[in-house]
XYZ file of C-alpha atoms in Angstrom:
454
model
C 68.573 303.007 84.010
C 71.621 300.997 83.128
C 72.396 298.277 85.660
C 75.689 296.511 85.201
C 76.127 292.769 85.638
C 78.626 293.448 88.420
C 75.926 295.262 90.406
C 73.166 292.745 89.850
C 75.246 289.595 90.384
C 75.512 289.941 94.196
C 71.762 290.481 94.389
C 71.145 287.415 92.269
C 73.535 285.253 94.266
C 72.109 286.531 97.527
C 68.634 285.566 96.448
C 69.834 282.162 95.262
C 71.629 281.427 98.525
C 68.638 282.635 100.547
C 66.349 280.295 98.592
C 68.793 277.446 99.035
C 69.044 278.121 102.760
C 65.245 278.237 103.029
C 64.902 274.906 101.231
C 67.407 273.330 103.619
C 65.552 274.769 106.611
C 62.308 273.259 105.346
C 63.975 269.876 104.954
C 65.519 270.148 108.433
C 62.030 270.693 109.837
C 60.641 267.687 107.942
C 63.394 265.468 109.307
C 62.844 266.748 112.833
C 59.061 266.377 112.695
C 59.234 262.838 111.342
C 61.659 261.660 114.013
C 60.100 263.437 117.000
C 56.576 262.322 116.110
C 56.930 258.927 114.449
C 60.288 257.427 115.390
C 60.399 253.868 116.771
C 63.985 254.402 118.002
C 63.124 254.558 121.703
C 61.092 251.365 121.542
C 63.857 249.754 119.493
C 66.254 250.609 122.312
C 63.867 249.120 124.849
C 63.745 245.923 122.802
C 67.532 245.711 122.485
C 68.275 246.401 126.142
C 65.441 244.490 127.799
C 65.183 241.453 125.521
C 68.889 241.011 124.785
C 70.643 243.113 127.427
C 74.390 243.477 127.672
C 76.236 241.996 124.722
C 79.978 241.627 124.990
C 81.716 240.602 121.778
C 82.096 236.845 121.553
C 79.038 236.172 123.711
C 75.785 234.446 122.787
C 73.954 237.690 123.574
C 76.044 239.575 121.023
C 75.156 237.071 118.315
C 71.481 237.571 119.151
C 72.061 241.315 118.798
C 73.390 240.869 115.259
C 70.150 239.118 114.259
C 68.207 241.916 115.968
C 70.121 244.552 113.987
C 69.448 242.777 110.687
C 65.735 242.737 111.466
C 65.619 246.412 112.475
C 67.517 247.544 109.393
C 65.128 245.592 107.171
C 62.145 247.121 108.985
C 63.682 250.575 108.480
C 63.635 250.038 104.717
C 67.243 249.264 103.867
C 67.740 248.177 100.258
C 70.434 245.756 101.343
C 71.453 244.273 104.714
C 74.388 241.983 105.438
C 76.729 240.755 108.127
C 80.444 241.478 107.779
C 82.649 238.811 109.341
C 85.281 239.824 111.864
C 87.396 237.861 114.342
C 86.829 239.061 117.893
C 88.524 238.305 121.221
C 86.575 236.195 123.696
C 86.976 237.494 127.251
C 84.899 236.090 130.097
C 84.431 237.559 133.561
C 83.204 234.706 135.739
C 82.796 235.007 139.492
C 84.882 237.617 141.257
C 85.283 239.171 144.684
C 87.518 241.589 146.561
C 87.867 241.818 150.328
C 90.083 244.002 152.499
C 91.088 244.037 156.149
C 93.460 245.841 158.486
C 96.031 243.909 160.506
C 93.634 243.344 163.411
C 90.371 243.559 161.514
C 87.974 241.247 159.713
C 87.601 240.767 155.983
C 85.252 243.356 154.460
C 83.867 242.983 150.928
C 84.259 245.832 148.433
C 82.204 246.358 145.299
C 84.487 245.799 142.359
C 84.701 244.895 138.697
C 87.606 243.300 136.896
C 88.752 245.359 133.946
C 88.031 243.938 130.531
C 90.796 241.785 129.000
C 92.392 241.324 132.433
C 93.572 237.949 133.592
C 92.300 236.818 136.984
C 93.494 234.603 139.815
C 92.253 231.340 138.263
C 89.655 231.095 141.017
C 92.272 231.060 143.777
C 92.594 233.589 146.587
C 95.357 236.123 146.016
C 96.321 237.851 149.264
C 98.779 240.705 149.666
C 99.364 244.042 151.333
C 98.026 247.119 149.546
C 100.196 250.164 148.818
C 98.682 253.380 147.472
C 99.974 255.887 144.934
C 98.184 258.968 143.646
C 99.609 258.983 140.134
C 102.179 257.472 137.794
C 104.862 259.957 138.834
C 104.607 258.750 142.434
C 104.640 255.121 141.288
C 107.737 255.630 139.129
C 109.624 256.902 142.183
C 109.003 253.680 144.107
C 111.905 251.212 144.085
C 111.057 247.700 142.950
C 111.579 246.314 146.448
C 108.663 248.435 147.705
C 106.331 247.084 145.008
C 107.302 243.426 144.722
C 104.670 241.105 146.169
C 102.219 243.954 146.869
C 98.879 245.025 145.414
C 99.261 248.538 144.012
C 96.297 250.857 144.422
C 96.237 253.783 141.956
C 93.865 256.390 143.370
C 93.935 258.865 140.489
C 90.715 260.880 140.648
C 88.597 262.032 137.720
C 89.530 265.708 137.261
C 86.361 267.613 138.138
C 87.789 270.891 136.776
C 87.157 269.855 133.182
C 83.789 271.139 131.939
C 83.770 268.571 129.132
C 83.890 265.322 131.085
C 85.373 263.546 128.083
C 88.615 265.431 128.753
C 88.702 264.046 132.302
C 88.055 260.552 130.949
C 90.989 260.826 128.553
C 93.175 262.250 131.329
C 92.503 259.340 133.697
C 92.327 256.680 131.005
C 95.968 255.639 131.093
C 95.531 254.177 134.596
C 92.834 251.822 133.388
C 94.723 250.863 130.250
C 98.276 250.477 131.536
C 98.557 250.328 135.331
C 98.715 246.520 135.374
C 101.742 246.526 133.064
C 103.519 249.238 135.051
C 103.030 247.374 138.325
C 103.691 243.916 136.890
C 107.133 244.969 135.669
C 108.055 245.813 139.271
C 106.791 242.514 140.625
C 103.369 243.519 141.955
C 100.789 240.787 142.471
C 97.748 242.779 141.333
C 96.411 246.288 140.776
C 93.380 248.173 142.054
C 92.360 251.396 140.294
C 89.875 254.100 141.120
C 87.018 253.933 138.605
C 86.925 256.479 135.800
C 83.799 258.207 137.073
C 82.527 261.762 137.376
C 80.231 260.650 140.206
C 81.229 260.377 143.852
C 79.210 257.227 144.499
C 80.417 253.691 145.102
C 79.685 252.201 141.676
C 82.657 250.406 140.069
C 83.304 250.904 136.349
C 84.835 248.337 134.037
C 86.518 249.079 130.691
C 89.348 247.768 128.564
C 92.902 247.345 129.794
C 95.888 245.969 127.940
C 99.127 244.202 128.680
C 102.370 245.269 127.048
C 103.870 242.772 124.624
C 106.897 242.300 126.877
C 104.887 241.595 130.050
C 106.188 238.391 131.610
C 103.402 238.408 134.228
C 99.843 239.328 133.347
C 98.623 240.413 136.762
C 94.942 240.979 137.629
C 93.514 244.501 137.690
C 90.187 245.545 139.218
C 88.313 248.813 139.704
C 86.490 250.080 142.787
C 84.068 252.988 143.145
C 85.187 256.513 144.125
C 83.722 256.286 147.640
C 85.548 253.040 148.414
C 88.717 254.474 146.864
C 88.704 257.511 149.148
C 87.941 255.413 152.224
C 90.711 252.957 151.385
C 93.287 255.713 150.933
C 92.243 257.312 154.220
C 92.677 253.997 156.060
C 96.097 253.450 154.478
C 97.330 256.715 156.007
C 97.294 255.134 159.460
C 97.164 251.359 159.035
C 98.385 248.539 156.876
C 95.586 247.108 154.715
C 95.518 243.675 153.108
C 93.407 242.492 150.179
C 92.018 239.119 149.159
C 91.176 238.943 145.463
C 89.477 236.013 143.774
C 88.574 236.218 140.101
C 87.950 233.870 137.211
C 88.245 236.325 134.339
C 90.428 235.311 131.419
C 90.888 235.587 127.681
C 89.747 232.532 125.727
C 91.166 233.096 122.295
C 89.164 234.444 119.348
C 86.078 233.516 117.376
C 84.339 234.719 114.209
C 81.587 237.260 114.696
C 80.028 240.084 112.672
C 79.370 243.760 112.266
C 75.920 244.418 110.764
C 75.484 246.732 107.777
C 72.446 248.120 105.973
C 72.179 250.750 103.262
C 69.982 252.663 100.865
C 71.541 252.897 97.423
C 72.649 256.237 96.031
C 70.688 257.683 93.118
C 73.651 259.621 91.709
C 76.634 257.399 92.483
C 77.803 254.636 94.780
C 80.004 256.817 97.015
C 79.279 255.950 100.631
C 78.216 258.039 103.621
C 78.501 256.081 106.876
C 76.306 256.688 109.922
C 77.185 254.392 112.795
C 77.407 253.162 116.372
C 78.760 250.019 118.012
C 76.526 247.063 118.702
C 78.599 245.462 121.462
C 78.657 246.545 125.103
C 80.327 245.545 128.327
C 78.978 242.560 130.209
C 77.347 244.634 132.947
C 74.227 246.802 132.746
C 72.279 246.857 129.491
C 74.573 248.840 127.194
C 71.871 251.489 126.771
C 73.826 254.738 126.449
C 76.973 252.844 125.433
C 76.072 252.300 122.695
C 72.528 251.145 122.169
C 71.528 254.755 121.620
C 74.050 255.219 118.801
C 72.772 252.087 117.086
C 69.085 253.047 117.153
C 69.883 256.644 116.146
C 71.823 255.438 113.112
C 69.047 253.084 112.043
C 66.606 255.956 112.513
C 68.493 258.130 110.017
C 68.024 255.450 107.360
C 64.351 254.957 108.249
C 63.678 258.696 108.045
C 65.277 259.049 104.614
C 63.109 256.193 103.336
C 59.907 257.408 105.022
C 60.287 260.957 103.690
C 61.106 259.674 100.210
C 64.430 261.502 100.138
C 66.296 260.665 96.944
C 69.794 260.454 98.354
C 72.597 261.174 95.902
C 75.077 258.863 97.586
C 74.680 255.531 99.332
C 73.662 256.010 102.977
C 75.136 253.134 104.957
C 74.425 252.229 108.568
C 77.240 250.284 110.210
C 76.632 248.544 113.543
C 80.226 247.852 114.508
C 81.384 244.784 116.408
C 83.900 244.786 119.262
C 84.417 248.471 119.986
C 84.749 247.902 123.714
C 87.670 245.515 123.922
C 89.426 245.442 120.596
C 87.982 247.721 117.845
C 88.114 244.714 115.550
C 84.921 245.723 113.729
C 86.190 249.210 112.903
C 89.589 247.966 111.790
C 88.088 245.199 109.653
C 85.643 247.595 108.000
C 88.418 250.024 107.051
C 90.546 247.187 105.704
C 87.678 245.818 103.641
C 86.845 249.129 101.973
C 90.547 249.663 101.278
C 90.747 246.317 99.511
C 87.569 247.027 97.524
C 88.723 250.573 96.756
C 85.254 251.634 97.853
C 84.936 255.416 97.934
C 83.702 256.891 101.220
C 83.008 260.612 101.356
C 81.978 260.949 105.033
C 81.477 258.938 108.224
C 79.859 259.867 111.523
C 79.485 257.883 114.743
C 77.294 258.372 117.798
C 79.069 256.956 120.863
C 78.685 259.568 123.590
C 75.329 258.440 124.919
C 71.786 259.417 124.035
C 71.902 262.800 125.733
C 70.913 266.233 124.366
C 72.900 267.022 121.188
C 75.145 270.084 121.370
C 77.218 269.914 118.206
C 79.315 267.894 115.788
C 83.016 267.100 116.275
C 84.975 267.163 113.014
C 88.148 265.416 111.837
C 88.747 266.468 108.243
C 90.504 268.969 106.022
C 90.243 272.675 106.934
C 88.155 273.260 103.824
C 85.596 270.575 104.675
C 85.527 271.736 108.297
C 84.764 275.318 107.262
C 82.009 274.142 104.940
C 80.229 272.210 107.700
C 80.740 275.098 110.112
C 79.080 277.382 107.546
C 75.866 275.351 108.045
C 75.750 276.230 111.757
C 72.749 278.568 111.467
C 70.619 275.750 110.095
C 71.302 273.715 113.252
C 70.837 276.513 115.795
C 67.026 276.131 116.114
C 67.699 272.550 117.264
C 70.215 273.534 119.954
C 73.180 272.215 117.953
C 75.873 274.860 117.901
C 79.328 273.470 118.727
C 81.395 272.604 115.654
C 84.881 273.261 117.036
C 85.839 269.919 118.632
C 88.281 267.699 116.741
C 87.642 264.040 117.469
C 85.752 261.130 115.956
C 84.276 257.822 117.035
C 86.641 254.979 117.859
C 85.111 252.660 115.249
C 85.453 255.074 112.350
C 88.938 256.340 113.255
C 90.631 253.583 111.195
C 89.138 255.243 108.097
C 91.161 258.387 108.795
C 94.234 256.811 107.187
C 92.123 256.370 104.035
C 91.395 260.094 103.922
C 87.717 259.813 104.869
C 86.305 262.947 106.579
C 85.082 261.903 110.036
C 82.683 263.269 112.636
C 81.014 262.409 115.920
C 77.779 263.570 117.480
C 78.585 265.828 120.437
C 76.121 265.546 123.313
C 75.810 267.038 126.781
C 78.481 265.051 128.623
C 77.687 265.769 132.267
C 75.911 262.501 133.108
C 77.597 260.008 130.808
C 80.578 259.129 132.968
C 78.395 258.609 136.030
C 77.103 255.388 134.462
C 79.627 254.572 131.713
C 80.693 250.877 131.766
C 78.624 250.090 134.852
C 75.529 248.099 135.842
C 73.781 251.497 135.923
C 73.799 251.860 132.115
C 70.188 250.798 131.605
C 67.265 251.738 129.395
C 65.664 253.730 132.228
C 68.584 256.185 132.140
C 67.757 257.226 128.553
C 65.382 260.129 127.896
C 63.245 259.674 124.782
C 63.380 263.313 123.643
C 67.136 263.581 124.059
C 67.672 260.328 122.179
C 65.494 261.435 119.274
C 67.031 264.896 119.062
C 70.390 263.215 118.552
C 68.942 261.257 115.640
C 67.504 264.509 114.263
C 70.924 266.199 114.258
C 72.555 263.219 112.574
C 69.840 263.016 109.927
C 70.098 266.730 109.190
C 73.866 266.547 108.826
C 73.645 263.526 106.526
C 71.118 265.474 104.413
C 73.562 268.375 104.011
C 76.579 266.182 103.256
C 74.608 264.139 100.731
C 73.367 267.253 98.949
C 76.611 269.223 98.921
C 79.511 266.749 98.669
């Protein structure tokens, strides 16, 4: 029987692709088994959170964390580890308090947190009447005379209709970032915001704010929990309410600090694949989900490649970024440094959504690269990783977008993250070992595929 090449070629290619797919599946299983059985990542997280704790950029605790990261990368088997210098802002919180009272009432304390980068009251009591607005549109309608000398309370609630809580966080984020500048321009004395929280508890959340360059007055801004926010608005419907704010937070210039980097050298070329998280955290809680989990997951990818004897084609580089929370100085400095060195990067991924169950990979890259990664979906399905449609990437690696580097972020189940995000509740005990390790598995598997195919 005569069989033409045209007829046999699809059969040959089908068999080749099937064999290739099988080999990748076997490697996926090896990566998963190694991490789920032998990974020290959970204990590394315990060490970071319990022995160092929260670690705001510019603090002594953060500097201890850089030494910790160097040690852990060396233990993981990195060929090379170094610290990359970066100038970071130094913001300190100090003592703070917020009290409220009605015209005929007594002062009542409220749980609160100053927002990061905010100026305070220099330790003096700031007293003023509170006025409430639901959103920026309502605030913009207020004449300056109604705002001047008042404390403006923005009670914009986290939108519970969003299934992906990250969308609600983005939606409400402008009130945290900019409300102080809006109110300051109309002569307000201070601002109170409702915390960016999916929970309905009374836990206040901090987070970064910023002043506009043309702000003549940098007024204080604090956050209160959702329960207090609702109660305060209800009281304001029938009575005047006054606040007494006392805070010592302030910016104290800049100082040199470091991101921490470790890598295993490529066997084919020196092109770089970045796997990353941010080493800093806010100065409350332990910085467990944000972003201790991303740090230990990234280190775990490197350890697993070394332990399994994987001969990576390209350099696999772990970057523990400095200053994500209140400046993104580490991410910006890293991008600038690789631009100056003309150092080729073919891919970068960050884990900064918490150590929850992985659901997918968000992709910011060319349509062709996106389709290629999406074509690997079936390999990830046995591990519960299926969503490859989101288009966003980690804050620290975003500066590399302008250099044309394909970017990604680990997508995790988001339902619990914004209950504890930027709060004293973000502790080691809130992290589940299996969920944490499964995130490292997904990252390791993706790095394997990128390294082999790009």
